[in-house]
PDB file of C-alpha atoms and ligand atoms in Angstrom:
ATOM      1  CA  UNK R   1     -17.902  -6.144   0.953  1.00  0.00           C
ATOM      2  CA  UNK R   2     -17.301  -8.318  -2.489  1.00  0.00           C
ATOM      3  CA  UNK R   3     -20.313  -8.335  -4.879  1.00  0.00           C
ATOM      4  CA  UNK R   4     -19.871 -12.210  -4.207  1.00  0.00           C
ATOM      5  CA  UNK R   5     -20.452 -12.104  -0.667  1.00  0.00           C
ATOM      6  CA  UNK R   6     -22.718  -9.455  -0.570  1.00  0.00           C
ATOM      7  CA  UNK R   7     -24.668 -11.710  -3.303  1.00  0.00           C
ATOM      8  CA  UNK R   8     -24.453 -15.194  -1.192  1.00  0.00           C
ATOM      9  CA  UNK R   9     -25.062 -13.130   2.457  1.00  0.00           C
ATOM     10  CA  UNK R  10     -28.757 -12.125   0.830  1.00  0.00           C
ATOM     11  CA  UNK R  11     -28.801 -15.317  -0.645  1.00  0.00           C
ATOM     12  CA  UNK R  12     -28.077 -16.980   3.132  1.00  0.00           C
ATOM     13  CA  UNK R  13     -30.612 -14.259   4.752  1.00  0.00           C
ATOM     14  CA  UNK R  14     -33.583 -15.293   3.135  1.00  0.00           C
ATOM     15  CA  UNK R  15     -32.439 -19.050   3.452  1.00  0.00           C
ATOM     16  CA  UNK R  16     -32.404 -18.198   7.328  1.00  0.00           C
ATOM     17  CA  UNK R  17     -35.601 -16.330   7.859  1.00  0.00           C
ATOM     18  CA  UNK R  18     -36.502 -20.072   7.629  1.00  0.00           C
ATOM     19  CA  UNK R  19     -34.193 -21.541  10.349  1.00  0.00           C
ATOM     20  CA  UNK R  20     -33.464 -21.820  14.227  1.00  0.00           C
ATOM     21  CA  UNK R  21     -31.200 -18.919  16.208  1.00  0.00           C
ATOM     22  CA  UNK R  22     -28.786 -21.356  16.832  1.00  0.00           C
ATOM     23  CA  UNK R  23     -27.952 -22.381  12.855  1.00  0.00           C
ATOM     24  CA  UNK R  24     -28.271 -18.896  11.965  1.00  0.00           C
ATOM     25  CA  UNK R  25     -25.032 -17.855  13.739  1.00  0.00           C
ATOM     26  CA  UNK R  26     -23.381 -20.928  12.869  1.00  0.00           C
ATOM     27  CA  UNK R  27     -24.266 -19.709   8.993  1.00  0.00           C
ATOM     28  CA  UNK R  28     -23.229 -16.262  10.007  1.00  0.00           C
ATOM     29  CA  UNK R  29     -20.073 -16.951  11.422  1.00  0.00           C
ATOM     30  CA  UNK R  30     -19.200 -19.535   8.666  1.00  0.00           C
ATOM     31  CA  UNK R  31     -19.971 -16.679   6.167  1.00  0.00           C
ATOM     32  CA  UNK R  32     -17.776 -13.817   8.381  1.00  0.00           C
ATOM     33  CA  UNK R  33     -14.704 -16.824   7.820  1.00  0.00           C
ATOM     34  CA  UNK R  34     -15.332 -16.579   4.171  1.00  0.00           C
ATOM     35  CA  UNK R  35     -15.507 -12.850   4.040  1.00  0.00           C
ATOM     36  CA  UNK R  36     -12.091 -13.130   5.932  1.00  0.00           C
ATOM     37  CA  UNK R  37     -10.284 -16.032   3.669  1.00  0.00           C
ATOM     38  CA  UNK R  38     -11.370 -13.497   0.385  1.00  0.00           C
ATOM     39  CA  UNK R  39     -10.074 -10.625   2.026  1.00  0.00           C
ATOM     40  CA  UNK R  40      -6.491 -12.207   2.680  1.00  0.00           C
ATOM     41  CA  UNK R  41      -5.724 -11.741  -1.593  1.00  0.00           C
ATOM     42  CA  UNK R  42      -5.907  -8.125  -1.267  1.00  0.00           C
ATOM     43  CA  UNK R  43      -3.601  -6.128   0.433  1.00  0.00           C
ATOM     44  CA  UNK R  44      -3.832  -6.180   3.747  1.00  0.00           C
ATOM     45  CA  UNK R  45      -4.236  -2.650   6.206  1.00  0.00           C
ATOM     46  CA  UNK R  46      -1.045  -2.324   8.944  1.00  0.00           C
ATOM     47  CA  UNK R  47      -1.074  -0.513  12.728  1.00  0.00           C
ATOM     48  CA  UNK R  48       1.882   0.280  14.450  1.00  0.00           C
ATOM     49  CA  UNK R  49       1.703   2.176  17.551  1.00  0.00           C
ATOM     50  CA  UNK R  50      -0.899   4.937  16.905  1.00  0.00           C
ATOM     51  CA  UNK R  51       0.211   4.704  13.285  1.00  0.00           C
ATOM     52  CA  UNK R  52      -2.475   3.175  10.347  1.00  0.00           C
ATOM     53  CA  UNK R  53      -1.307   2.013   7.080  1.00  0.00           C
ATOM     54  CA  UNK R  54      -4.006   0.923   4.628  1.00  0.00           C
ATOM     55  CA  UNK R  55      -3.899  -0.123   1.154  1.00  0.00           C
ATOM     56  CA  UNK R  56      -0.602  -0.765   0.560  1.00  0.00           C
ATOM     57  CA  UNK R  57       0.642  -1.145  -2.830  1.00  0.00           C
ATOM     58  CA  UNK R  58       3.410  -1.244  -6.115  1.00  0.00           C
ATOM     59  CA  UNK R  59       3.799  -0.942  -9.780  1.00  0.00           C
ATOM     60  CA  UNK R  60       5.431  -3.934 -11.493  1.00  0.00           C
ATOM     61  CA  UNK R  61       8.189  -2.500 -13.486  1.00  0.00           C
ATOM     62  CA  UNK R  62       9.532  -3.087 -17.292  1.00  0.00           C
ATOM     63  CA  UNK R  63      12.544  -5.662 -17.653  1.00  0.00           C
ATOM     64  CA  UNK R  64      15.825  -3.800 -16.642  1.00  0.00           C
ATOM     65  CA  UNK R  65      13.946  -0.678 -14.642  1.00  0.00           C
ATOM     66  CA  UNK R  66      16.490  -0.199 -11.711  1.00  0.00           C
ATOM     67  CA  UNK R  67      13.915   0.984 -10.143  1.00  0.00           C
ATOM     68  CA  UNK R  68      10.151   0.833  -8.289  1.00  0.00           C
ATOM     69  CA  UNK R  69       7.880   2.808  -6.690  1.00  0.00           C
ATOM     70  CA  UNK R  70       5.371   1.542  -3.615  1.00  0.00           C
ATOM     71  CA  UNK R  71       2.558   3.608  -2.345  1.00  0.00           C
ATOM     72  CA  UNK R  72      -0.624   3.825   0.624  1.00  0.00           C
ATOM     73  CA  UNK R  73      -2.113   6.020   3.222  1.00  0.00           C
ATOM     74  CA  UNK R  74      -0.809   6.485   6.210  1.00  0.00           C
ATOM     75  CA  UNK R  75      -2.618   8.282   8.793  1.00  0.00           C
ATOM     76  CA  UNK R  76      -1.403   9.281  12.542  1.00  0.00           C
ATOM     77  CA  UNK R  77      -4.280   8.595  14.833  1.00  0.00           C
ATOM     78  CA  UNK R  78      -1.588   9.851  17.900  1.00  0.00           C
ATOM     79  CA  UNK R  79      -1.030  13.135  19.546  1.00  0.00           C
ATOM     80  CA  UNK R  80       2.600  14.038  18.699  1.00  0.00           C
ATOM     81  CA  UNK R  81       4.181  14.131  15.003  1.00  0.00           C
ATOM     82  CA  UNK R  82       6.064  10.662  13.548  1.00  0.00           C
ATOM     83  CA  UNK R  83       8.047  10.715  10.389  1.00  0.00           C
ATOM     84  CA  UNK R  84       8.526   7.957   8.584  1.00  0.00           C
ATOM     85  CA  UNK R  85      11.690   6.383   6.753  1.00  0.00           C
ATOM     86  CA  UNK R  86      12.174   3.208   4.710  1.00  0.00           C
ATOM     87  CA  UNK R  87      14.712   1.069   5.991  1.00  0.00           C
ATOM     88  CA  UNK R  88      15.084  -2.080   3.779  1.00  0.00           C
ATOM     89  CA  UNK R  89      13.361  -3.831   1.239  1.00  0.00           C
ATOM     90  CA  UNK R  90      13.471  -7.335   0.059  1.00  0.00           C
ATOM     91  CA  UNK R  91      13.479  -6.658  -3.430  1.00  0.00           C
ATOM     92  CA  UNK R  92      16.059  -3.847  -3.394  1.00  0.00           C
ATOM     93  CA  UNK R  93      19.316  -2.675  -2.628  1.00  0.00           C
ATOM     94  CA  UNK R  94      17.617   0.045  -0.644  1.00  0.00           C
ATOM     95  CA  UNK R  95      14.416   2.244  -0.280  1.00  0.00           C
ATOM     96  CA  UNK R  96      13.478   5.408   0.372  1.00  0.00           C
ATOM     97  CA  UNK R  97      10.895   7.692   0.631  1.00  0.00           C
ATOM     98  CA  UNK R  98      10.507  10.187  -2.171  1.00  0.00           C
ATOM     99  CA  UNK R  99       8.727  13.446  -3.196  1.00  0.00           C
ATOM    100  CA  UNK R 100       7.802  14.328  -6.540  1.00  0.00           C
ATOM    101  CA  UNK R 101       7.876  18.154  -7.786  1.00  0.00           C
ATOM    102  CA  UNK R 102       7.328  20.025 -10.539  1.00  0.00           C
ATOM    103  CA  UNK R 103      10.683  22.263 -11.954  1.00  0.00           C
ATOM    104  CA  UNK R 104      10.812  24.098 -14.456  1.00  0.00           C
ATOM    105  CA  UNK R 105       8.352  21.917 -16.423  1.00  0.00           C
ATOM    106  CA  UNK R 106      10.322  18.808 -15.571  1.00  0.00           C
ATOM    107  CA  UNK R 107       9.093  16.167 -12.924  1.00  0.00           C
ATOM    108  CA  UNK R 108      11.810  15.791 -10.246  1.00  0.00           C
ATOM    109  CA  UNK R 109      12.145  13.150  -7.283  1.00  0.00           C
ATOM    110  CA  UNK R 110      14.515  13.361  -4.354  1.00  0.00           C
ATOM    111  CA  UNK R 111      14.407  11.895  -0.841  1.00  0.00           C
ATOM    112  CA  UNK R 112      12.831  13.243   1.764  1.00  0.00           C
ATOM    113  CA  UNK R 113      15.720  13.869   4.166  1.00  0.00           C
ATOM    114  CA  UNK R 114      14.980  12.384   7.852  1.00  0.00           C
ATOM    115  CA  UNK R 115      11.536  11.322   6.937  1.00  0.00           C
ATOM    116  CA  UNK R 116       8.239  12.156   5.832  1.00  0.00           C
ATOM    117  CA  UNK R 117       6.893  13.935   8.748  1.00  0.00           C
ATOM    118  CA  UNK R 118       2.947  13.083   9.193  1.00  0.00           C
ATOM    119  CA  UNK R 119       1.154  15.194  11.854  1.00  0.00           C
ATOM    120  CA  UNK R 120      -0.839  14.243  14.587  1.00  0.00           C
ATOM    121  CA  UNK R 121      -4.801  13.783  13.299  1.00  0.00           C
ATOM    122  CA  UNK R 122      -3.277  13.666   9.663  1.00  0.00           C
ATOM    123  CA  UNK R 123      -3.812  11.717   6.752  1.00  0.00           C
ATOM    124  CA  UNK R 124      -1.043  11.154   3.773  1.00  0.00           C
ATOM    125  CA  UNK R 125      -1.507   9.254   0.540  1.00  0.00           C
ATOM    126  CA  UNK R 126       1.640   7.836  -1.144  1.00  0.00           C
ATOM    127  CA  UNK R 127       0.072   7.660  -4.811  1.00  0.00           C
ATOM    128  CA  UNK R 128       1.572   7.664  -8.475  1.00  0.00           C
ATOM    129  CA  UNK R 129       2.912  11.416  -9.387  1.00  0.00           C
ATOM    130  CA  UNK R 130       3.559  12.562  -5.488  1.00  0.00           C
ATOM    131  CA  UNK R 131       4.962  10.727  -2.490  1.00  0.00           C
ATOM    132  CA  UNK R 132       6.233   7.421  -3.111  1.00  0.00           C
ATOM    133  CA  UNK R 133       8.691   4.666  -1.706  1.00  0.00           C
ATOM    134  CA  UNK R 134      11.298   4.291  -3.827  1.00  0.00           C
ATOM    135  CA  UNK R 135      12.578   0.709  -4.590  1.00  0.00           C
ATOM    136  CA  UNK R 136      16.098   1.803  -5.273  1.00  0.00           C
ATOM    137  CA  UNK R 137      18.460  -0.643  -7.173  1.00  0.00           C
ATOM    138  CA  UNK R 138      15.919  -3.542  -7.839  1.00  0.00           C
ATOM    139  CA  UNK R 139      17.661  -6.714  -7.629  1.00  0.00           C
ATOM    140  CA  UNK R 140      14.388  -7.894  -9.774  1.00  0.00           C
ATOM    141  CA  UNK R 141      11.677  -6.943 -11.956  1.00  0.00           C
ATOM    142  CA  UNK R 142       8.665  -6.068 -10.136  1.00  0.00           C
ATOM    143  CA  UNK R 143       6.110  -8.723 -10.685  1.00  0.00           C
ATOM    144  CA  UNK R 144       2.503  -8.218 -11.190  1.00  0.00           C
ATOM    145  CA  UNK R 145       0.641 -10.703  -8.957  1.00  0.00           C
ATOM    146  CA  UNK R 146       3.584 -10.875  -6.419  1.00  0.00           C
ATOM    147  CA  UNK R 147       4.658  -8.980  -3.589  1.00  0.00           C
ATOM    148  CA  UNK R 148       7.320  -6.617  -2.668  1.00  0.00           C
ATOM    149  CA  UNK R 149       7.896  -6.209   1.376  1.00  0.00           C
ATOM    150  CA  UNK R 150       9.244  -3.171   2.830  1.00  0.00           C
ATOM    151  CA  UNK R 151      10.220  -2.437   6.480  1.00  0.00           C
ATOM    152  CA  UNK R 152       9.184   0.785   7.229  1.00  0.00           C
ATOM    153  CA  UNK R 153      10.439   2.450  10.695  1.00  0.00           C
ATOM    154  CA  UNK R 154       8.290   5.348  12.225  1.00  0.00           C
ATOM    155  CA  UNK R 155      10.965   7.073  14.365  1.00  0.00           C
ATOM    156  CA  UNK R 156       8.215   7.085  17.363  1.00  0.00           C
ATOM    157  CA  UNK R 157       5.856   4.476  16.578  1.00  0.00           C
ATOM    158  CA  UNK R 158       8.905   1.810  15.655  1.00  0.00           C
ATOM    159  CA  UNK R 159       9.434  -0.517  12.610  1.00  0.00           C
ATOM    160  CA  UNK R 160       6.346  -2.683  10.731  1.00  0.00           C
ATOM    161  CA  UNK R 161       6.772  -5.032   7.670  1.00  0.00           C
ATOM    162  CA  UNK R 162       4.924  -4.434   5.122  1.00  0.00           C
ATOM    163  CA  UNK R 163       3.833  -6.143   2.066  1.00  0.00           C
ATOM    164  CA  UNK R 164       2.620  -4.808  -1.514  1.00  0.00           C
ATOM    165  CA  UNK R 165       0.957  -6.184  -3.768  1.00  0.00           C
ATOM    166  CA  UNK R 166       2.132  -5.430  -7.088  1.00  0.00           C
ATOM    167  CA  UNK R 167      -0.478  -4.258  -9.933  1.00  0.00           C
ATOM    168  CA  UNK R 168       0.090  -3.893 -13.297  1.00  0.00           C
ATOM    169  CA  UNK R 169       2.911  -1.702 -15.007  1.00  0.00           C
ATOM    170  CA  UNK R 170       1.503   1.889 -14.773  1.00  0.00           C
ATOM    171  CA  UNK R 171      -1.635   1.463 -12.792  1.00  0.00           C
ATOM    172  CA  UNK R 172      -2.780   4.523 -11.541  1.00  0.00           C
ATOM    173  CA  UNK R 173      -4.427   2.638  -8.052  1.00  0.00           C
ATOM    174  CA  UNK R 174      -5.321  -0.366  -7.163  1.00  0.00           C
ATOM    175  CA  UNK R 175      -7.626  -1.930  -9.282  1.00  0.00           C
ATOM    176  CA  UNK R 176      -7.191   0.566 -11.682  1.00  0.00           C
ATOM    177  CA  UNK R 177      -5.228  -0.585 -15.043  1.00  0.00           C
ATOM    178  CA  UNK R 178      -5.107   2.712 -17.204  1.00  0.00           C
ATOM    179  CA  UNK R 179      -1.167   4.274 -17.136  1.00  0.00           C
ATOM    180  CA  UNK R 180      -0.870   8.062 -16.739  1.00  0.00           C
ATOM    181  CA  UNK R 181       1.592   9.638 -15.528  1.00  0.00           C
ATOM    182  CA  UNK R 182       4.400   6.113 -14.899  1.00  0.00           C
ATOM    183  CA  UNK R 183       7.393   6.593 -12.766  1.00  0.00           C
ATOM    184  CA  UNK R 184       9.414   4.371 -15.077  1.00  0.00           C
ATOM    185  CA  UNK R 185      10.987   5.072 -18.518  1.00  0.00           C
ATOM    186  CA  UNK R 186      11.124   8.332 -17.536  1.00  0.00           C
ATOM    187  CA  UNK R 187      12.760  10.563 -20.389  1.00  0.00           C
ATOM    188  CA  UNK R 188      11.560  13.804 -18.446  1.00  0.00           C
ATOM    189  CA  UNK R 189      12.760  11.955 -14.928  1.00  0.00           C
ATOM    190  CA  UNK R 190      15.330  13.266 -12.859  1.00  0.00           C
ATOM    191  CA  UNK R 191      16.324  11.441  -9.751  1.00  0.00           C
ATOM    192  CA  UNK R 192      18.523  12.963  -7.111  1.00  0.00           C
ATOM    193  CA  UNK R 193      19.669  10.584  -4.450  1.00  0.00           C
TER     194      UNK R 193
HETATM  195 CU1   CU G 201      11.521   7.687  -6.538  1.00  0.00          CU
END
């Protein structure tokens, strides 16, 4: 619940104290609807089979960048391991799941072969300086305030189209504009396909 929604909810609550039950129900429903609309502006969560995807987001890219990155939290609520791959994106020639590791003082990223395993009951967070969805060979820059779509494939659970709201260049997390470990412009970055 946003601060604004919380405030208006409290206001409505005291207002309702003097009203009939039927009327209060109507207002409560209207409030719930208003909150749903407000939530629509933020990232949606996705479910495919027993897989839950929360808070997808991507980073805006500078002009001329050839690749961009997306992040999210993936939980496997099932009883068998599953494997995540990225099939396609509307903004890039291809998309991949990448790992990032420090090797000899250099940050290297490379595609996860055969898909990223997510064990039963496990939650895996894709975040800056770690695992990420890599949008390779961008057709256009990722622009803050817009979204980039990717089709994700889970070996067992199936495919799902996910929209990643695009945050600022170098954003550390949704709603956190401060940079730190930006993926783009990496003189230190080596990429293997
Ligand atoms: Cu990458």
